[in-house]
């Protein structure tokens, strides 16, 4: 578990928030090109329509908010064809690394070889 000593959040607080959001029970993680600053593969409106549909269907099916599927808006997945593009990450075994996303912490994650 990565904790930034300059950030006041404790390991226990982060673990509690992760559990409350159901991230620790994630089986799939969907990244959707959405809400782009410079739309390439679809219009911003089309991507937001897909995002709203994804959120609604996950709720209706009981799969969001701890139901096993986590979702993230990705500004651009760099495929740039026939979008909005969705990428699905299969999570088991799930490894959760959390803490500050500062450049130094990102570098530490990458240099460990298990990012």
PDB file of C-alpha atoms in Angstrom:
ATOM      1  CA  UNK A   1       0.000   0.000   0.000  1.00  0.00           C
ATOM      2  CA  UNK A   2       1.444   3.347  -1.025  1.00  0.00           C
ATOM      3  CA  UNK A   3       0.887   6.233   1.319  1.00  0.00           C
ATOM      4  CA  UNK A   4       2.204   9.708   0.651  1.00  0.00           C
ATOM      5  CA  UNK A   5       3.758  11.036   3.876  1.00  0.00           C
ATOM      6  CA  UNK A   6       2.888  14.581   2.794  1.00  0.00           C
ATOM      7  CA  UNK A   7      -0.818  13.712   2.542  1.00  0.00           C
ATOM      8  CA  UNK A   8      -2.826  13.589   5.787  1.00  0.00           C
ATOM      9  CA  UNK A   9      -5.051  10.652   4.764  1.00  0.00           C
ATOM     10  CA  UNK A  10      -4.246   7.480   6.667  1.00  0.00           C
ATOM     11  CA  UNK A  11      -4.016   3.960   5.329  1.00  0.00           C
ATOM     12  CA  UNK A  12      -7.131   3.008   7.321  1.00  0.00           C
ATOM     13  CA  UNK A  13      -9.107   5.911   5.827  1.00  0.00           C
ATOM     14  CA  UNK A  14      -8.115   4.917   2.299  1.00  0.00           C
ATOM     15  CA  UNK A  15      -8.965   1.261   2.911  1.00  0.00           C
ATOM     16  CA  UNK A  16     -12.363   2.225   4.352  1.00  0.00           C
ATOM     17  CA  UNK A  17     -13.166   4.428   1.342  1.00  0.00           C
ATOM     18  CA  UNK A  18     -12.112   1.696  -1.102  1.00  0.00           C
ATOM     19  CA  UNK A  19     -14.355  -0.773   0.698  1.00  0.00           C
ATOM     20  CA  UNK A  20     -17.273   1.690   0.824  1.00  0.00           C
ATOM     21  CA  UNK A  21     -17.034   2.185  -2.955  1.00  0.00           C
ATOM     22  CA  UNK A  22     -16.812  -1.565  -3.564  1.00  0.00           C
ATOM     23  CA  UNK A  23     -13.483  -1.247  -5.359  1.00  0.00           C
ATOM     24  CA  UNK A  24     -12.124  -4.191  -3.373  1.00  0.00           C
ATOM     25  CA  UNK A  25     -14.873  -6.397  -4.889  1.00  0.00           C
ATOM     26  CA  UNK A  26     -14.234  -5.361  -8.508  1.00  0.00           C
ATOM     27  CA  UNK A  27     -14.248  -8.178 -11.096  1.00  0.00           C
ATOM     28  CA  UNK A  28     -14.268  -5.961 -14.191  1.00  0.00           C
ATOM     29  CA  UNK A  29     -13.197  -2.361 -14.755  1.00  0.00           C
ATOM     30  CA  UNK A  30     -14.622  -0.515 -17.761  1.00  0.00           C
ATOM     31  CA  UNK A  31     -12.729   2.467 -19.149  1.00  0.00           C
ATOM     32  CA  UNK A  32     -14.766   4.554 -21.578  1.00  0.00           C
ATOM     33  CA  UNK A  33     -13.442   7.322 -23.842  1.00  0.00           C
ATOM     34  CA  UNK A  34     -15.687  10.070 -22.626  1.00  0.00           C
ATOM     35  CA  UNK A  35     -16.036  13.788 -22.096  1.00  0.00           C
ATOM     36  CA  UNK A  36     -12.962  14.431 -24.212  1.00  0.00           C
ATOM     37  CA  UNK A  37     -11.232  17.798 -24.253  1.00  0.00           C
ATOM     38  CA  UNK A  38     -10.515  17.316 -27.974  1.00  0.00           C
ATOM     39  CA  UNK A  39     -12.977  14.718 -29.330  1.00  0.00           C
ATOM     40  CA  UNK A  40     -11.494  12.477 -32.037  1.00  0.00           C
ATOM     41  CA  UNK A  41     -13.369   9.174 -32.281  1.00  0.00           C
ATOM     42  CA  UNK A  42     -16.840  10.479 -31.405  1.00  0.00           C
ATOM     43  CA  UNK A  43     -18.541  13.680 -30.409  1.00  0.00           C
ATOM     44  CA  UNK A  44     -18.439  14.699 -26.777  1.00  0.00           C
ATOM     45  CA  UNK A  45     -22.231  14.423 -26.699  1.00  0.00           C
ATOM     46  CA  UNK A  46     -22.185  10.831 -28.016  1.00  0.00           C
ATOM     47  CA  UNK A  47     -19.558   9.807 -25.481  1.00  0.00           C
ATOM     48  CA  UNK A  48     -21.531  11.347 -22.612  1.00  0.00           C
ATOM     49  CA  UNK A  49     -24.663   9.540 -23.811  1.00  0.00           C
ATOM     50  CA  UNK A  50     -22.735   6.245 -23.645  1.00  0.00           C
ATOM     51  CA  UNK A  51     -21.408   7.152 -20.183  1.00  0.00           C
ATOM     52  CA  UNK A  52     -24.884   7.895 -18.832  1.00  0.00           C
ATOM     53  CA  UNK A  53     -26.211   4.652 -20.332  1.00  0.00           C
ATOM     54  CA  UNK A  54     -23.357   2.652 -18.769  1.00  0.00           C
ATOM     55  CA  UNK A  55     -23.999   4.181 -15.332  1.00  0.00           C
ATOM     56  CA  UNK A  56     -27.755   3.580 -15.577  1.00  0.00           C
ATOM     57  CA  UNK A  57     -27.467  -0.037 -16.751  1.00  0.00           C
ATOM     58  CA  UNK A  58     -24.905  -0.936 -14.099  1.00  0.00           C
ATOM     59  CA  UNK A  59     -27.279   0.458 -11.463  1.00  0.00           C
ATOM     60  CA  UNK A  60     -30.300  -1.359 -12.947  1.00  0.00           C
ATOM     61  CA  UNK A  61     -28.432  -4.670 -13.057  1.00  0.00           C
ATOM     62  CA  UNK A  62     -26.984  -4.219  -9.561  1.00  0.00           C
ATOM     63  CA  UNK A  63     -23.449  -4.369 -10.944  1.00  0.00           C
ATOM     64  CA  UNK A  64     -22.211  -0.902  -9.982  1.00  0.00           C
ATOM     65  CA  UNK A  65     -21.342   0.408  -6.513  1.00  0.00           C
ATOM     66  CA  UNK A  66     -19.824  -2.795  -5.176  1.00  0.00           C
ATOM     67  CA  UNK A  67     -21.628  -5.142  -7.558  1.00  0.00           C
ATOM     68  CA  UNK A  68     -18.422  -6.179  -9.275  1.00  0.00           C
ATOM     69  CA  UNK A  69     -18.032  -3.701 -12.139  1.00  0.00           C
ATOM     70  CA  UNK A  70     -16.202  -0.425 -11.714  1.00  0.00           C
ATOM     71  CA  UNK A  71     -16.276   2.323 -14.340  1.00  0.00           C
ATOM     72  CA  UNK A  72     -13.933   5.155 -15.205  1.00  0.00           C
ATOM     73  CA  UNK A  73     -14.141   8.006 -17.683  1.00  0.00           C
ATOM     74  CA  UNK A  74     -10.983   7.942 -19.760  1.00  0.00           C
ATOM     75  CA  UNK A  75     -10.473  11.152 -21.698  1.00  0.00           C
ATOM     76  CA  UNK A  76      -8.886   9.194 -24.565  1.00  0.00           C
ATOM     77  CA  UNK A  77      -7.756   5.585 -24.948  1.00  0.00           C
ATOM     78  CA  UNK A  78      -5.830   6.595 -28.109  1.00  0.00           C
ATOM     79  CA  UNK A  79      -7.641   4.165 -30.431  1.00  0.00           C
ATOM     80  CA  UNK A  80      -9.455   7.052 -32.139  1.00  0.00           C
ATOM     81  CA  UNK A  81     -11.622   4.897 -34.427  1.00  0.00           C
ATOM     82  CA  UNK A  82     -15.339   4.082 -34.185  1.00  0.00           C
ATOM     83  CA  UNK A  83     -15.706   5.524 -30.704  1.00  0.00           C
ATOM     84  CA  UNK A  84     -16.460   6.051 -28.012  1.00  0.00           C
ATOM     85  CA  UNK A  85     -14.062   3.214 -27.226  1.00  0.00           C
ATOM     86  CA  UNK A  86     -14.588   0.989 -24.195  1.00  0.00           C
ATOM     87  CA  UNK A  87     -11.816  -1.114 -22.693  1.00  0.00           C
ATOM     88  CA  UNK A  88     -12.620  -3.798 -20.124  1.00  0.00           C
ATOM     89  CA  UNK A  89     -10.000  -4.917 -17.648  1.00  0.00           C
ATOM     90  CA  UNK A  90     -10.557  -8.321 -16.050  1.00  0.00           C
ATOM     91  CA  UNK A  91      -9.464  -7.876 -12.465  1.00  0.00           C
ATOM     92  CA  UNK A  92      -8.912 -11.129 -10.582  1.00  0.00           C
ATOM     93  CA  UNK A  93      -6.620 -11.236  -8.816  1.00  0.00           C
ATOM     94  CA  UNK A  94      -7.255  -7.633  -7.882  1.00  0.00           C
ATOM     95  CA  UNK A  95      -4.309  -5.644  -6.584  1.00  0.00           C
ATOM     96  CA  UNK A  96      -5.220  -2.290  -5.153  1.00  0.00           C
ATOM     97  CA  UNK A  97      -2.524   0.317  -4.841  1.00  0.00           C
ATOM     98  CA  UNK A  98      -3.605   3.647  -3.590  1.00  0.00           C
ATOM     99  CA  UNK A  99      -2.291   6.883  -2.297  1.00  0.00           C
ATOM    100  CA  UNK A 100      -1.346  10.173  -3.808  1.00  0.00           C
ATOM    101  CA  UNK A 101      -1.107  10.389  -7.583  1.00  0.00           C
ATOM    102  CA  UNK A 102       1.729  12.886  -7.451  1.00  0.00           C
ATOM    103  CA  UNK A 103       4.439  12.498 -10.115  1.00  0.00           C
ATOM    104  CA  UNK A 104       6.869  11.112  -7.534  1.00  0.00           C
ATOM    105  CA  UNK A 105       4.361   8.481  -6.376  1.00  0.00           C
ATOM    106  CA  UNK A 106       3.582   7.497  -9.974  1.00  0.00           C
ATOM    107  CA  UNK A 107       7.306   7.122 -10.620  1.00  0.00           C
ATOM    108  CA  UNK A 108       7.607   4.931  -7.518  1.00  0.00           C
ATOM    109  CA  UNK A 109       4.775   2.691  -8.771  1.00  0.00           C
ATOM    110  CA  UNK A 110       6.332   2.320 -12.200  1.00  0.00           C
ATOM    111  CA  UNK A 111       9.845   1.704 -10.926  1.00  0.00           C
ATOM    112  CA  UNK A 112       8.686  -1.133  -8.652  1.00  0.00           C
ATOM    113  CA  UNK A 113       7.986  -3.249 -11.726  1.00  0.00           C
ATOM    114  CA  UNK A 114       4.514  -4.292 -10.612  1.00  0.00           C
ATOM    115  CA  UNK A 115       2.550  -1.189 -11.598  1.00  0.00           C
TER     116      UNK A 115
END
